[in-house]
Amino acid sequence: MSRPRESGVDAVAYIPLTAPKNAPSQAQYEVKVAKKESSLWARLGVTQILILCLGSIILTIAVLPLAWLWVESMAAAAGREPSSVWISVIEANWTTRIVTICTAILRAVVTAQANVATAMFAGIILERVGSPLADGPFYSTMRALSGSPTNLLWTPSLPLRENGLSVLVVTLIVLEVSVIIAVQFLSTLLVADFGNGAFTQTSNMTNIRQLNYTRDPFLGPWWSIPPVAGWTFAEQSEPPIPGPKYDDTGHTYRAFLPYLERVQRKSLRYFRGPVPISDQRVVCVQPKLRDLRLDALNPTFPRLSGQMAIANGTYPMLHGTDSQSYLPFTCALATSMPISNQKQGLTSLCWPDYGMEWKVLLEDPLVTPGPTTYKGSIVPGYLQASTLFMLLDVVSSAGVPNNGTEEVRLMGNNDTTSSPWVMVGNVTNDPMVRVTTCMANLGVDTFTTDIHSNWEGSEPTMSWNQPMRRYDTESMRTQLGAIRPRQPLNQRGVLVLAPRSDWQPLSSDPVIPTSVLNVSDTKWLKSRSLSASNAWSFMGALAQILIRMQNEGTMMVDPGIILSRDSPPGIYIAHESYTSLFQDTLEQTRSPAVALQALLTLFTQMVYYERLLRLNGTERAETAFSHAALIPTQWTGFGVGMGLLFSHWVVMAIVVGLFARYTRHSLLGNHWQAVSQVYSKDTLAVLEMADQMKDREVERWVKRKELGEELYSVALDEGEEGRVALTVKHSD
């Protein structure tokens, strides 16, 4: 029926709405909604899922730059060449900025995920663990607000019940709170790993100075002034070779770095180019002595004279002993000042007969000595054999006469059977001097080779030990390998020289070319003389100093030097720094070969760097140097930080699993549901009178009503038409 118009408005017929026969009922719709909302995805919500999933991806992405920075930095600190991208980051001072940006992202993500974990904790507590009635609204609203997990710790009654789940939940809450607090200091932890480190820059080609012939100036009184420092070098060595009656250091190839600046030498990490290399091998053997005489007319420096030879076939590393006749020598002995019975530290170094008649050659020389003449012409500067030295060590100054001339003879000593020393005594058979002969191949040649290191070079100095009133030589002896046991190269601050098989001669060995035999003997002799000047420059400089000192003296003795702390001053006396280096090495290693090797290495270094001042860059080399920068130098802070992030990830994984298993009615982030589920017949009385009450007042009221002992949980209440509400928790 149609209704009449009223007040000028057309009336319309009312048609009631009825559901189609095939339309779902309201109850069916509510069941479907309930099923949909009971799924894990519905309970978490879109926002929380994004925070959990996308946040985990962001965590991984933010960690990757930090891990890359640490890995590259530690590899660079170990000496490996870093990537160009890493070098660009370091040079742009972006290391700390990367840490700041990444840690800010990590803190934000961890905090957001921890807030989601708080809502899930609240849902688990409400639906499974149970809560006192007074805390029910707190846990319910926490599911919607997603506050910090620290809020869960400040509840009046922490959900610690007598079951495993409640213990697990409380443990996870405490762990996550600890992680949240510690993560706030994540940048501080990471920055704590930073230190003044060094990395190897990209290698490039540079000009270097090459050792070649120059007119040698007089080097000055080298023995009388202390060394500036021990220049670092590259080394490839063999272990010492022990044997009866000899002391052999083994091949000790050392390359001197062609850089005048100390910073360049210490920071060199890679070198491929020409460098001067010499074999610092020293072999000391027992000599055969005869016709020994002691001239003590000069009480300051008595002279021991006689003849010396090497037993044929006794020492396998020596060649040419069969053709070597007895060599005359006259060597000065070291004497002490008024101190009597001095038993160590009275040593003299002697170069018998200038090496003119010496023919014994130490095996496998790096530079092979050659003939001194060619077609009647003299080839200057070229040696025929290894350089011979004698070391004379006074074992009892009381046995050395202080006036007149006295015969001395060789006396037998059982210790000499396994020692490179021969004991010399007077007519009363008192031991007076021990003598050994040492050989070294002091030739130097230039080779193209590789040098590298993963550590900072060491250039120690000899400091004066005031309490001991002597030089402290330990650091320099360590660098020179003059201690036993010998330390590895990295602890010595010495670079690694490639094996000898990898060396490439810069120029061919100076043999007689067939093409010039009948063309230009003068040209060849000039070339050979130049090569000899380079090859034997170290020996020539040493001879220059020794002979000069010998000529300035008043005694007719072979060139030499006194290595004694207690001898009276004079031109024969080496500076106490060299004496200390030699004597400390001899005392600690009991090896005259190692002691002499340390002394010769220091001398050849001085000669090389004195000459290097006068050279110009004539060769190209590929080099890479270390560069100081503020970079991660340890893993401690990074490891702690990653441990915190991993702990957070484990907590999140467990909480999500517990939430998926033990909750059915908690929809995170939904405020109306959180409020509605608090309303039930069990909470109605509290809700009706709590509108003007504080939480503490509600708690006291609940206790007075004896409702505080029971636990409440959110569950489906069959008595209220299937509503989900906060009701008394039934036992599981």
XYZ file of C-alpha atoms in Angstrom:
732
model
C 0.000 0.000 0.000
C 1.095 3.550 -0.636
C 0.891 6.148 2.065
C -0.580 9.662 1.340
C 1.716 12.595 0.989
C 2.458 14.561 4.150
C 3.652 18.171 4.320
C 4.181 18.303 0.599
C 6.538 15.297 0.606
C 5.601 12.373 -1.543
C 5.070 9.257 0.520
C 6.727 6.041 -0.634
C 5.761 2.485 0.008
C 7.827 0.576 2.696
C 9.228 -2.714 1.494
C 10.926 -4.787 4.202
C 14.344 -6.341 3.322
C 14.558 -10.097 3.483
C 17.566 -12.257 2.958
C 17.630 -14.457 -0.087
C 17.177 -18.123 0.503
C 20.734 -18.895 -0.567
C 22.347 -16.023 1.434
C 24.534 -17.012 4.402
C 23.096 -16.395 7.820
C 24.593 -13.929 10.325
C 25.836 -16.810 12.456
C 27.574 -18.374 9.475
C 29.245 -15.033 8.653
C 30.469 -14.630 12.228
C 31.936 -18.158 12.161
C 33.814 -17.378 8.940
C 35.080 -14.120 10.385
C 36.135 -15.921 13.544
C 38.003 -18.562 11.510
C 39.649 -15.874 9.426
C 40.671 -13.895 12.472
C 42.023 -16.970 14.217
C 44.721 -17.458 11.556
C 48.289 -16.376 12.419
C 48.384 -13.714 9.717
C 45.173 -12.156 10.998
C 46.390 -12.220 14.590
C 49.674 -10.535 13.721
C 48.277 -7.903 11.384
C 49.773 -6.331 8.292
C 51.847 -3.738 10.155
C 53.387 -6.266 12.513
C 54.131 -8.694 9.673
C 55.939 -5.956 7.775
C 57.934 -5.049 10.859
C 58.928 -8.675 11.423
C 59.642 -9.707 7.824
C 60.820 -6.485 6.237
C 62.679 -5.569 9.418
C 64.638 -8.839 9.317
C 65.647 -8.099 5.739
C 66.709 -4.586 6.708
C 68.724 -5.992 9.626
C 70.626 -8.239 7.237
C 71.200 -5.430 4.756
C 72.453 -3.089 7.497
C 74.863 -5.714 8.849
C 76.442 -6.422 5.445
C 78.298 -3.077 5.125
C 79.648 -3.468 8.638
C 80.791 -7.033 8.006
C 82.391 -5.974 4.718
C 84.180 -3.095 6.427
C 85.542 -5.356 9.169
C 86.599 -8.168 6.817
C 88.380 -5.798 4.444
C 90.016 -3.914 7.318
C 91.324 -7.038 9.016
C 92.579 -8.387 5.687
C 94.301 -5.077 5.014
C 95.838 -5.088 8.489
C 97.173 -8.574 7.743
C 98.949 -7.207 4.691
C 96.658 -8.319 1.886
C 95.793 -5.738 -0.723
C 92.277 -4.391 -0.080
C 89.689 -3.599 -2.708
C 89.609 -0.236 -4.427
C 86.137 0.469 -3.009
C 87.401 -0.046 0.534
C 90.363 2.245 -0.110
C 87.993 4.916 -1.425
C 85.857 4.617 1.717
C 88.919 4.932 3.963
C 90.370 7.887 2.096
C 86.975 9.661 2.200
C 86.806 9.151 6.015
C 83.519 7.273 5.730
C 84.322 4.431 8.124
C 82.770 5.966 11.238
C 79.908 7.371 9.179
C 79.043 3.898 7.925
C 79.049 2.637 11.508
C 76.812 5.507 12.635
C 74.272 5.061 9.816
C 74.118 1.277 10.034
C 73.818 1.176 13.816
C 71.031 3.791 13.713
C 69.111 1.549 11.307
C 69.794 -1.533 13.417
C 68.617 0.152 16.620
C 65.427 1.371 14.957
C 64.576 -2.070 13.537
C 65.418 -3.920 16.760
C 63.291 -1.492 18.765
C 60.331 -1.850 16.378
C 60.539 -5.645 16.440
C 60.891 -5.637 20.220
C 57.644 -3.642 20.436
C 55.894 -6.326 18.370
C 57.423 -8.941 20.638
C 55.951 -7.097 23.618
C 52.448 -7.390 22.125
C 53.003 -11.103 21.458
C 54.306 -11.616 25.005
C 51.138 -9.970 26.331
C 48.957 -12.214 24.161
C 50.766 -15.359 25.324
C 50.476 -14.300 28.966
C 46.751 -13.512 28.660
C 45.764 -16.629 26.734
C 48.084 -19.259 28.156
C 50.097 -18.254 31.238
C 47.422 -16.272 33.044
C 47.416 -12.942 34.798
C 46.094 -11.540 38.056
C 42.819 -9.706 37.656
C 44.427 -6.325 38.397
C 46.960 -6.781 35.572
C 44.478 -8.041 33.000
C 43.740 -4.622 31.417
C 47.486 -3.890 31.206
C 48.280 -7.033 29.216
C 45.177 -6.645 27.080
C 45.924 -3.065 26.056
C 49.608 -3.909 25.582
C 48.573 -6.145 22.673
C 47.190 -3.079 20.933
C 49.818 -0.527 21.978
C 52.965 -2.670 21.361
C 55.082 -0.941 23.988
C 58.639 -1.641 24.997
C 59.395 -5.023 26.603
C 60.810 -3.136 29.570
C 57.186 -2.315 30.507
C 56.574 -6.009 31.106
C 59.283 -6.096 33.750
C 57.683 -3.323 35.804
C 54.315 -5.021 36.242
C 53.399 -5.644 39.885
C 53.407 -9.403 39.362
C 55.801 -10.769 36.759
C 54.199 -13.802 35.067
C 56.501 -16.333 36.722
C 54.403 -19.416 37.429
C 55.159 -22.961 38.380
C 55.352 -24.235 34.818
C 57.914 -24.322 32.069
C 56.105 -21.957 29.706
C 55.959 -19.118 32.234
C 59.670 -19.559 33.028
C 60.475 -19.508 29.325
C 58.393 -16.381 28.767
C 60.032 -14.511 31.658
C 63.485 -15.603 30.470
C 62.767 -14.339 26.966
C 61.452 -11.036 28.322
C 64.570 -10.494 30.433
C 66.835 -11.452 27.520
C 65.062 -9.131 25.091
C 65.157 -6.257 27.578
C 68.895 -6.823 28.025
C 69.387 -6.838 24.261
C 67.363 -3.655 23.859
C 69.464 -1.843 26.462
C 72.766 -3.125 25.039
C 71.828 -2.306 21.441
C 71.609 1.356 22.406
C 75.409 1.190 22.804
C 75.973 -0.720 19.562
C 77.840 2.118 17.866
C 80.083 2.468 20.911
C 80.860 -1.257 20.795
C 81.758 -1.102 17.125
C 83.831 2.053 17.399
C 85.794 0.399 20.226
C 87.292 -1.894 17.570
C 88.791 1.069 15.748
C 92.436 1.881 16.111
C 95.378 3.350 14.294
C 95.891 0.697 11.664
C 97.614 0.497 8.326
C 96.661 -0.937 4.969
C 98.518 -1.619 1.773
C 97.749 0.861 -0.933
C 97.352 -0.096 -4.558
C 100.709 -0.829 -6.139
C 102.114 1.519 -8.754
C 105.310 2.127 -10.696
C 107.904 4.457 -9.182
C 111.500 5.461 -9.798
C 114.118 3.981 -7.487
C 117.828 4.429 -6.969
C 120.065 1.680 -8.273
C 123.434 0.720 -6.800
C 126.182 1.490 -9.319
C 129.742 2.640 -9.378
C 130.614 5.959 -7.815
C 133.895 7.409 -6.692
C 133.956 6.315 -3.073
C 134.718 9.151 -0.688
C 136.433 8.344 2.541
C 133.700 7.092 4.811
C 135.182 8.613 7.892
C 135.967 6.934 11.213
C 133.052 4.518 10.999
C 134.256 2.385 13.886
C 134.414 5.384 16.205
C 130.830 6.687 15.814
C 127.658 4.811 16.785
C 125.173 3.709 14.081
C 122.108 5.850 13.577
C 119.785 2.823 13.536
C 119.433 -0.653 12.187
C 118.012 -0.206 8.689
C 115.298 -2.703 7.878
C 115.901 -5.099 4.996
C 114.472 -8.142 3.229
C 115.766 -11.601 4.028
C 115.664 -15.159 2.750
C 117.757 -17.429 4.940
C 118.550 -21.014 5.766
C 118.794 -22.418 9.293
C 122.260 -22.579 10.869
C 124.309 -25.643 10.009
C 125.964 -27.185 13.070
C 129.001 -29.402 12.712
C 132.231 -30.475 14.358
C 134.890 -27.793 14.554
C 132.887 -25.227 12.558
C 130.082 -22.721 12.979
C 127.965 -21.989 9.863
C 125.135 -19.458 9.753
C 123.834 -20.916 6.477
C 122.947 -18.834 3.428
C 121.517 -15.510 4.583
C 120.435 -13.484 1.569
C 119.674 -9.876 2.444
C 118.349 -7.185 0.125
C 118.713 -3.540 1.075
C 115.778 -1.282 0.319
C 116.539 1.548 -2.125
C 114.874 4.266 -0.038
C 116.556 6.964 1.980
C 113.485 7.815 4.029
C 112.926 5.720 7.131
C 109.140 6.011 6.750
C 109.272 4.503 3.260
C 111.411 1.585 4.363
C 109.180 0.781 7.326
C 105.927 1.145 5.385
C 106.987 -0.849 2.308
C 104.628 -3.788 1.800
C 105.364 -4.906 -1.742
C 108.274 -4.366 -4.092
C 108.994 -5.773 -7.526
C 112.133 -4.376 -9.071
C 115.942 -4.304 -8.939
C 117.581 -4.403 -5.499
C 121.140 -5.091 -4.326
C 121.395 -8.500 -2.668
C 124.326 -9.972 -0.788
C 124.820 -13.274 0.954
C 125.652 -12.552 4.588
C 126.654 -16.145 5.238
C 129.574 -16.500 7.645
C 131.438 -19.721 8.379
C 133.952 -19.930 11.249
C 136.239 -22.971 11.460
C 139.128 -24.239 13.524
C 142.401 -23.177 11.884
C 145.698 -24.999 11.913
C 148.254 -22.771 13.622
C 152.051 -22.991 13.730
C 155.104 -20.872 14.535
C 153.128 -18.830 17.046
C 154.901 -15.935 18.735
C 153.705 -13.260 21.100
C 155.299 -9.839 20.861
C 154.519 -7.979 24.055
C 156.956 -5.113 23.614
C 153.960 -2.826 23.202
C 151.957 -3.393 26.402
C 148.885 -1.625 24.997
C 148.348 -4.038 22.110
C 150.422 -7.230 22.144
C 150.770 -8.935 18.772
C 150.140 -12.596 18.066
C 151.933 -13.769 14.919
C 152.333 -17.080 13.176
C 151.031 -19.047 10.240
C 147.502 -20.288 9.620
C 145.946 -22.862 7.281
C 142.739 -24.837 6.859
C 142.835 -28.608 7.135
C 142.180 -30.132 3.731
C 138.838 -31.948 3.390
C 137.713 -31.146 6.938
C 134.986 -28.647 6.111
C 132.561 -29.605 3.302
C 131.455 -26.019 2.603
C 135.003 -24.814 1.791
C 136.574 -25.256 -1.645
C 140.217 -24.840 -2.559
C 141.722 -25.861 0.769
C 144.074 -28.280 -1.015
C 145.753 -25.427 -2.879
C 145.949 -23.133 0.138
C 149.332 -22.990 1.809
C 150.040 -21.597 5.262
C 149.202 -17.890 5.440
C 151.277 -15.589 7.672
C 149.456 -13.273 10.057
C 150.265 -10.694 12.699
C 147.199 -9.632 14.671
C 146.808 -7.264 17.606
C 145.298 -8.640 20.803
C 142.824 -6.814 22.974
C 143.912 -6.009 26.482
C 141.974 -4.709 29.415
C 142.659 -1.676 31.507
C 143.703 -2.248 35.125
C 141.081 -4.991 35.474
C 142.835 -8.324 35.799
C 141.644 -11.795 34.849
C 139.117 -10.434 32.332
C 137.401 -13.542 30.934
C 135.229 -12.171 28.160
C 134.795 -9.150 25.999
C 138.437 -8.878 24.859
C 138.190 -9.639 21.157
C 140.061 -8.392 18.116
C 139.047 -8.685 14.464
C 141.971 -9.256 12.088
C 142.268 -9.356 8.280
C 145.383 -11.459 7.661
C 147.721 -10.481 4.834
C 145.017 -8.249 3.287
C 143.584 -11.443 1.767
C 146.180 -11.267 -0.993
C 147.272 -14.901 -0.801
C 144.000 -16.443 0.305
C 142.482 -18.986 -2.121
C 139.758 -20.776 -0.146
C 136.243 -20.207 -1.483
C 133.019 -20.631 0.464
C 130.649 -22.826 -1.566
C 127.818 -21.506 -3.746
C 128.718 -17.801 -3.705
C 126.183 -15.283 -4.909
C 128.957 -13.426 -6.761
C 131.740 -15.685 -7.935
C 135.239 -14.231 -7.626
C 137.211 -14.290 -10.841
C 140.748 -13.866 -12.108
C 142.520 -10.674 -11.186
C 144.353 -10.536 -14.503
C 143.365 -10.985 -18.133
C 146.008 -11.254 -20.873
C 148.523 -9.668 -18.543
C 146.226 -6.781 -17.584
C 145.056 -6.313 -13.998
C 141.307 -6.316 -13.376
C 140.985 -4.033 -10.322
C 138.663 -4.688 -7.444
C 137.905 -8.329 -8.225
C 138.598 -10.987 -5.581
C 139.857 -14.514 -6.024
C 138.342 -16.126 -2.936
C 136.119 -15.597 0.058
C 137.146 -12.871 2.473
C 139.054 -14.242 5.464
C 138.871 -12.829 8.975
C 140.421 -13.989 12.207
C 138.792 -13.521 15.597
C 141.136 -13.582 18.565
C 139.422 -13.685 21.935
C 141.497 -13.265 25.084
C 140.244 -15.761 27.656
C 142.654 -14.740 30.409
C 144.330 -11.362 30.408
C 146.530 -12.538 33.266
C 148.198 -15.002 30.907
C 149.215 -12.293 28.439
C 152.683 -10.944 29.288
C 153.029 -7.196 29.515
C 156.656 -6.855 28.420
C 159.347 -8.649 26.481
C 158.835 -11.352 23.876
C 157.635 -14.786 24.854
C 157.135 -17.959 22.889
C 153.646 -19.408 22.866
C 152.569 -22.744 21.594
C 149.316 -24.462 20.668
C 147.934 -26.411 23.566
C 145.408 -29.231 23.309
C 141.924 -28.794 24.690
C 139.103 -31.313 24.548
C 136.581 -28.547 23.954
C 138.156 -27.769 20.597
C 136.835 -31.025 19.114
C 133.324 -29.569 18.844
C 134.117 -25.868 18.723
C 135.298 -23.509 15.976
C 137.864 -22.112 18.418
C 141.489 -23.211 18.876
C 143.010 -22.562 22.282
C 146.417 -20.953 22.474
C 148.497 -21.099 25.652
C 151.906 -20.048 26.926
C 154.813 -22.245 27.962
C 153.143 -22.990 31.282
C 150.109 -24.430 29.469
C 147.852 -21.650 30.742
C 145.002 -20.859 28.276
C 145.459 -17.372 26.969
C 143.707 -16.783 23.617
C 141.182 -18.650 21.526
C 141.332 -18.211 17.760
C 138.922 -18.947 14.926
C 139.001 -18.158 11.202
C 135.833 -16.886 9.547
C 134.985 -16.612 5.863
C 132.304 -14.569 4.126
C 131.374 -13.851 0.518
C 130.828 -10.119 0.639
C 129.989 -9.691 -3.036
C 126.789 -7.849 -3.927
C 124.774 -7.994 -7.140
C 121.552 -6.421 -8.349
C 118.595 -8.686 -9.062
C 114.995 -8.090 -10.024
C 112.906 -9.851 -7.415
C 109.850 -9.684 -5.163
C 109.822 -8.340 -1.627
C 106.779 -8.285 0.604
C 105.634 -8.107 4.198
C 102.400 -8.013 6.179
C 103.801 -6.090 9.085
C 105.500 -2.842 10.031
C 109.226 -2.730 9.441
C 111.534 -2.347 12.415
C 114.496 0.028 12.588
C 115.658 -0.196 16.208
C 118.320 1.905 17.842
C 120.782 1.094 20.593
C 119.677 2.865 23.730
C 121.940 3.494 26.678
C 121.055 1.501 29.774
C 121.896 3.897 32.564
C 121.693 1.442 35.496
C 123.816 -1.145 33.663
C 126.141 1.502 32.217
C 126.127 -0.135 28.798
C 124.245 -0.190 25.508
C 121.044 -2.185 25.204
C 121.430 -4.188 21.981
C 118.548 -6.648 22.284
C 116.193 -4.952 19.822
C 118.900 -4.582 17.180
C 120.124 -8.133 17.684
C 116.542 -9.352 17.293
C 116.193 -7.509 13.992
C 119.508 -8.909 12.727
C 118.596 -12.446 13.769
C 121.528 -12.406 16.177
C 119.751 -14.198 19.002
C 118.980 -17.833 19.641
C 116.469 -19.048 18.871
C 116.103 -16.777 15.855
C 112.714 -15.083 15.740
C 110.434 -15.187 12.665
C 110.661 -12.317 10.216
C 107.449 -10.621 11.345
C 108.676 -10.381 14.939
C 111.997 -9.055 13.700
C 110.325 -6.398 11.522
C 112.168 -7.689 8.441
C 110.617 -8.108 5.011
C 110.384 -11.382 3.091
C 112.721 -11.812 0.134
C 111.616 -14.157 -2.645
C 113.570 -17.441 -3.016
C 116.806 -17.271 -4.948
C 115.330 -19.353 -7.772
C 112.917 -16.485 -8.528
C 115.570 -13.794 -8.905
C 116.355 -12.368 -12.314
C 119.815 -10.841 -12.843
C 119.639 -7.232 -13.887
C 122.762 -7.742 -15.956
C 124.644 -10.839 -16.959
C 127.568 -12.112 -14.924
C 130.769 -10.382 -16.050
C 132.341 -13.223 -17.986
C 134.585 -12.750 -20.994
C 132.333 -12.244 -24.032
C 133.404 -14.258 -27.045
C 132.548 -11.400 -29.369
C 135.108 -9.048 -27.854
C 138.058 -11.380 -27.313
C 139.810 -10.091 -30.423
C 138.044 -6.784 -30.801
C 138.433 -4.574 -27.784
C 140.216 -5.944 -24.732
C 140.338 -2.445 -23.275
C 136.574 -2.064 -23.481
C 136.009 -5.404 -21.797
C 138.496 -4.649 -19.039
C 136.769 -1.324 -18.372
C 133.377 -3.069 -18.192
C 134.738 -5.736 -15.921
C 136.388 -3.169 -13.690
C 133.068 -1.317 -13.363
C 131.222 -4.522 -12.532
C 133.881 -5.445 -9.979
C 133.550 -2.054 -8.344
C 129.837 -2.698 -7.866
C 130.170 -6.332 -6.817
C 132.900 -5.752 -4.246
C 131.931 -2.272 -3.092
C 131.175 -3.513 0.428
C 134.483 -5.323 0.719
C 136.308 -2.374 -0.763
C 134.803 0.017 1.759
C 135.672 -2.296 4.636
C 139.225 -2.649 3.365
C 139.479 1.119 3.032
C 138.641 1.650 6.698
C 140.718 -1.228 8.063
C 143.795 -0.376 6.028
C 143.525 3.327 6.911
C 143.430 2.501 10.583
C 146.297 0.070 10.161
C 148.417 2.675 8.412
C 147.687 5.287 11.077
C 148.848 2.976 13.793
C 152.361 2.616 15.130
C 152.486 -1.197 15.013
C 153.258 -3.407 12.052
C 150.154 -5.568 12.184
C 147.528 -6.784 9.775
C 144.471 -4.556 9.377
C 141.980 -5.014 12.152
C 139.917 -3.558 14.925
C 139.590 -4.089 18.671
C 136.126 -5.158 19.907
C 136.545 -4.665 23.631
C 134.661 -2.637 26.228
C 137.616 -2.381 28.563
C 140.559 -1.667 26.289
C 142.318 1.695 26.540
C 141.154 4.273 23.986
C 142.827 4.457 20.603
C 142.253 4.415 16.868
C 142.048 0.646 16.906
C 139.111 0.628 19.325
C 135.607 0.249 17.900
C 132.855 2.367 19.381
C 131.222 0.684 22.348
C 127.940 0.264 20.440
C 129.583 -2.083 17.917
C 131.505 -3.830 20.647
C 128.315 -4.345 22.640
C 126.513 -5.718 19.585
C 129.313 -8.183 18.905
C 129.976 -9.234 22.496
C 126.298 -9.541 23.464
C 125.670 -11.709 20.410
C 128.700 -13.869 21.124
C 127.694 -14.273 24.754
C 124.033 -15.091 24.029
C 124.481 -17.343 20.975
C 128.017 -18.657 21.629
C 128.431 -18.360 17.874
C 131.336 -16.314 16.485
C 129.795 -16.655 13.002
C 126.503 -15.059 14.073
C 128.318 -12.300 15.991
C 130.506 -11.445 12.993
C 127.508 -11.644 10.653
C 125.633 -9.049 12.719
C 128.642 -6.728 12.639
C 129.188 -7.114 8.876
C 125.502 -6.579 8.104
C 125.457 -3.339 10.050
C 128.589 -2.190 8.243
C 127.360 -3.051 4.745
C 124.104 -1.236 5.464
C 126.052 1.865 6.412
C 128.079 1.650 3.197
C 124.998 1.151 1.050
C 122.989 4.072 2.444
C 126.053 6.313 2.409
C 126.440 5.588 -1.301
C 122.687 5.774 -2.000
C 122.777 9.492 -1.209
C 124.843 10.060 -4.345
C 122.689 8.046 -6.749
C 119.853 9.111 -9.005
C 116.761 7.076 -9.852
C 117.618 4.998 -12.883
C 115.220 2.058 -12.636
C 111.493 1.462 -12.357
C 109.865 -0.723 -9.718
C 106.362 -1.724 -8.750
C 105.793 -0.740 -5.147
C 103.029 -0.643 -2.569
C 103.251 1.085 0.786
C 101.148 0.911 3.891
C 98.971 3.880 4.773
C 97.972 4.774 8.326
C 94.239 5.179 8.936
C 91.574 4.819 11.592
C 90.158 1.370 10.792
C 88.803 -1.651 12.683
C 91.762 -3.519 14.113
C 89.965 -6.232 16.110
C 86.767 -8.285 16.096
C 85.755 -7.868 19.752
C 83.151 -5.116 19.473
C 81.823 -6.446 16.186
C 81.484 -9.930 17.649
C 79.611 -8.648 20.710
C 77.335 -6.542 18.508
C 76.534 -9.427 16.188
C 75.924 -11.617 19.230
C 73.331 -9.133 20.466
C 71.597 -9.088 17.084
C 71.629 -12.870 16.909
C 70.175 -13.114 20.413
C 67.423 -10.705 19.375
C 66.700 -12.804 16.288
C 66.501 -16.006 18.369
C 64.117 -14.363 20.856
C 61.905 -13.114 18.034
C 61.797 -16.540 16.380
C 60.819 -18.244 19.648
C 58.214 -15.618 20.517
C 56.572 -15.884 17.091
C 56.475 -19.660 17.505
C 54.909 -19.416 20.965
C 52.412 -16.826 19.771
C 51.396 -19.031 16.838
C 50.912 -22.047 19.072
C 49.352 -20.680 22.236
C 47.162 -17.779 21.111
C 43.831 -17.790 19.270
C 42.004 -14.585 20.184
C 44.679 -11.864 20.249
C 44.595 -9.487 17.298
C 47.683 -7.309 17.622
C 47.231 -3.586 17.147
C 43.432 -3.648 17.598
C 42.370 -1.330 20.411
C 38.617 -2.055 20.479
C 39.238 -5.775 20.772
C 41.682 -5.171 23.590
C 39.082 -3.092 25.466
C 36.177 -5.424 24.682
C 37.906 -8.572 25.864
C 38.450 -7.039 29.284
C 34.670 -6.805 29.742
C 33.151 -9.977 31.207
C 30.950 -11.085 34.054
C 34.097 -11.588 36.145
C 35.336 -8.076 35.537
C 32.018 -6.241 35.423
C 32.089 -5.246 39.087
C 35.553 -3.778 38.769
C 34.740 -1.922 35.563
C 31.641 -0.337 37.028
C 33.436 1.180 40.002
C 36.973 1.832 38.646
C 36.153 4.903 36.562
C 37.543 7.218 39.287
C 40.094 4.878 40.848
C 43.835 4.537 40.434
C 45.425 1.201 39.668
C 46.738 0.857 43.213
C 43.274 1.432 44.585
C 41.864 -1.204 42.230
C 44.534 -3.651 43.377
C 43.654 -3.078 47.019
C 39.944 -3.446 46.242
C 40.592 -6.729 44.401
C 42.566 -8.051 47.338
C 39.824 -7.097 49.774
C 37.334 -9.019 47.645
C 39.764 -11.975 47.698
C 40.017 -11.942 43.919
C 43.790 -11.380 43.696
C 44.798 -15.018 44.137
C 43.076 -16.247 41.019
C 44.560 -16.102 37.520
C 42.573 -14.766 34.589
C 42.957 -15.415 30.907
C 41.301 -14.401 27.661
C 39.233 -17.325 26.439
C 35.938 -18.250 24.822
C 33.243 -17.985 27.492
C 30.414 -20.385 26.669
C 28.251 -18.768 29.315
C 28.190 -15.392 27.572
C 26.953 -16.429 24.155
C 30.402 -17.412 23.001
C 32.119 -14.111 23.786
C 35.902 -13.975 24.097
C 36.619 -12.220 27.355
C 38.840 -12.091 30.412
C 37.611 -14.794 32.749
C 38.912 -16.966 35.516
C 41.584 -19.280 34.093
C 40.704 -22.932 34.262
C 43.478 -25.457 34.970
C 45.092 -26.898 31.830
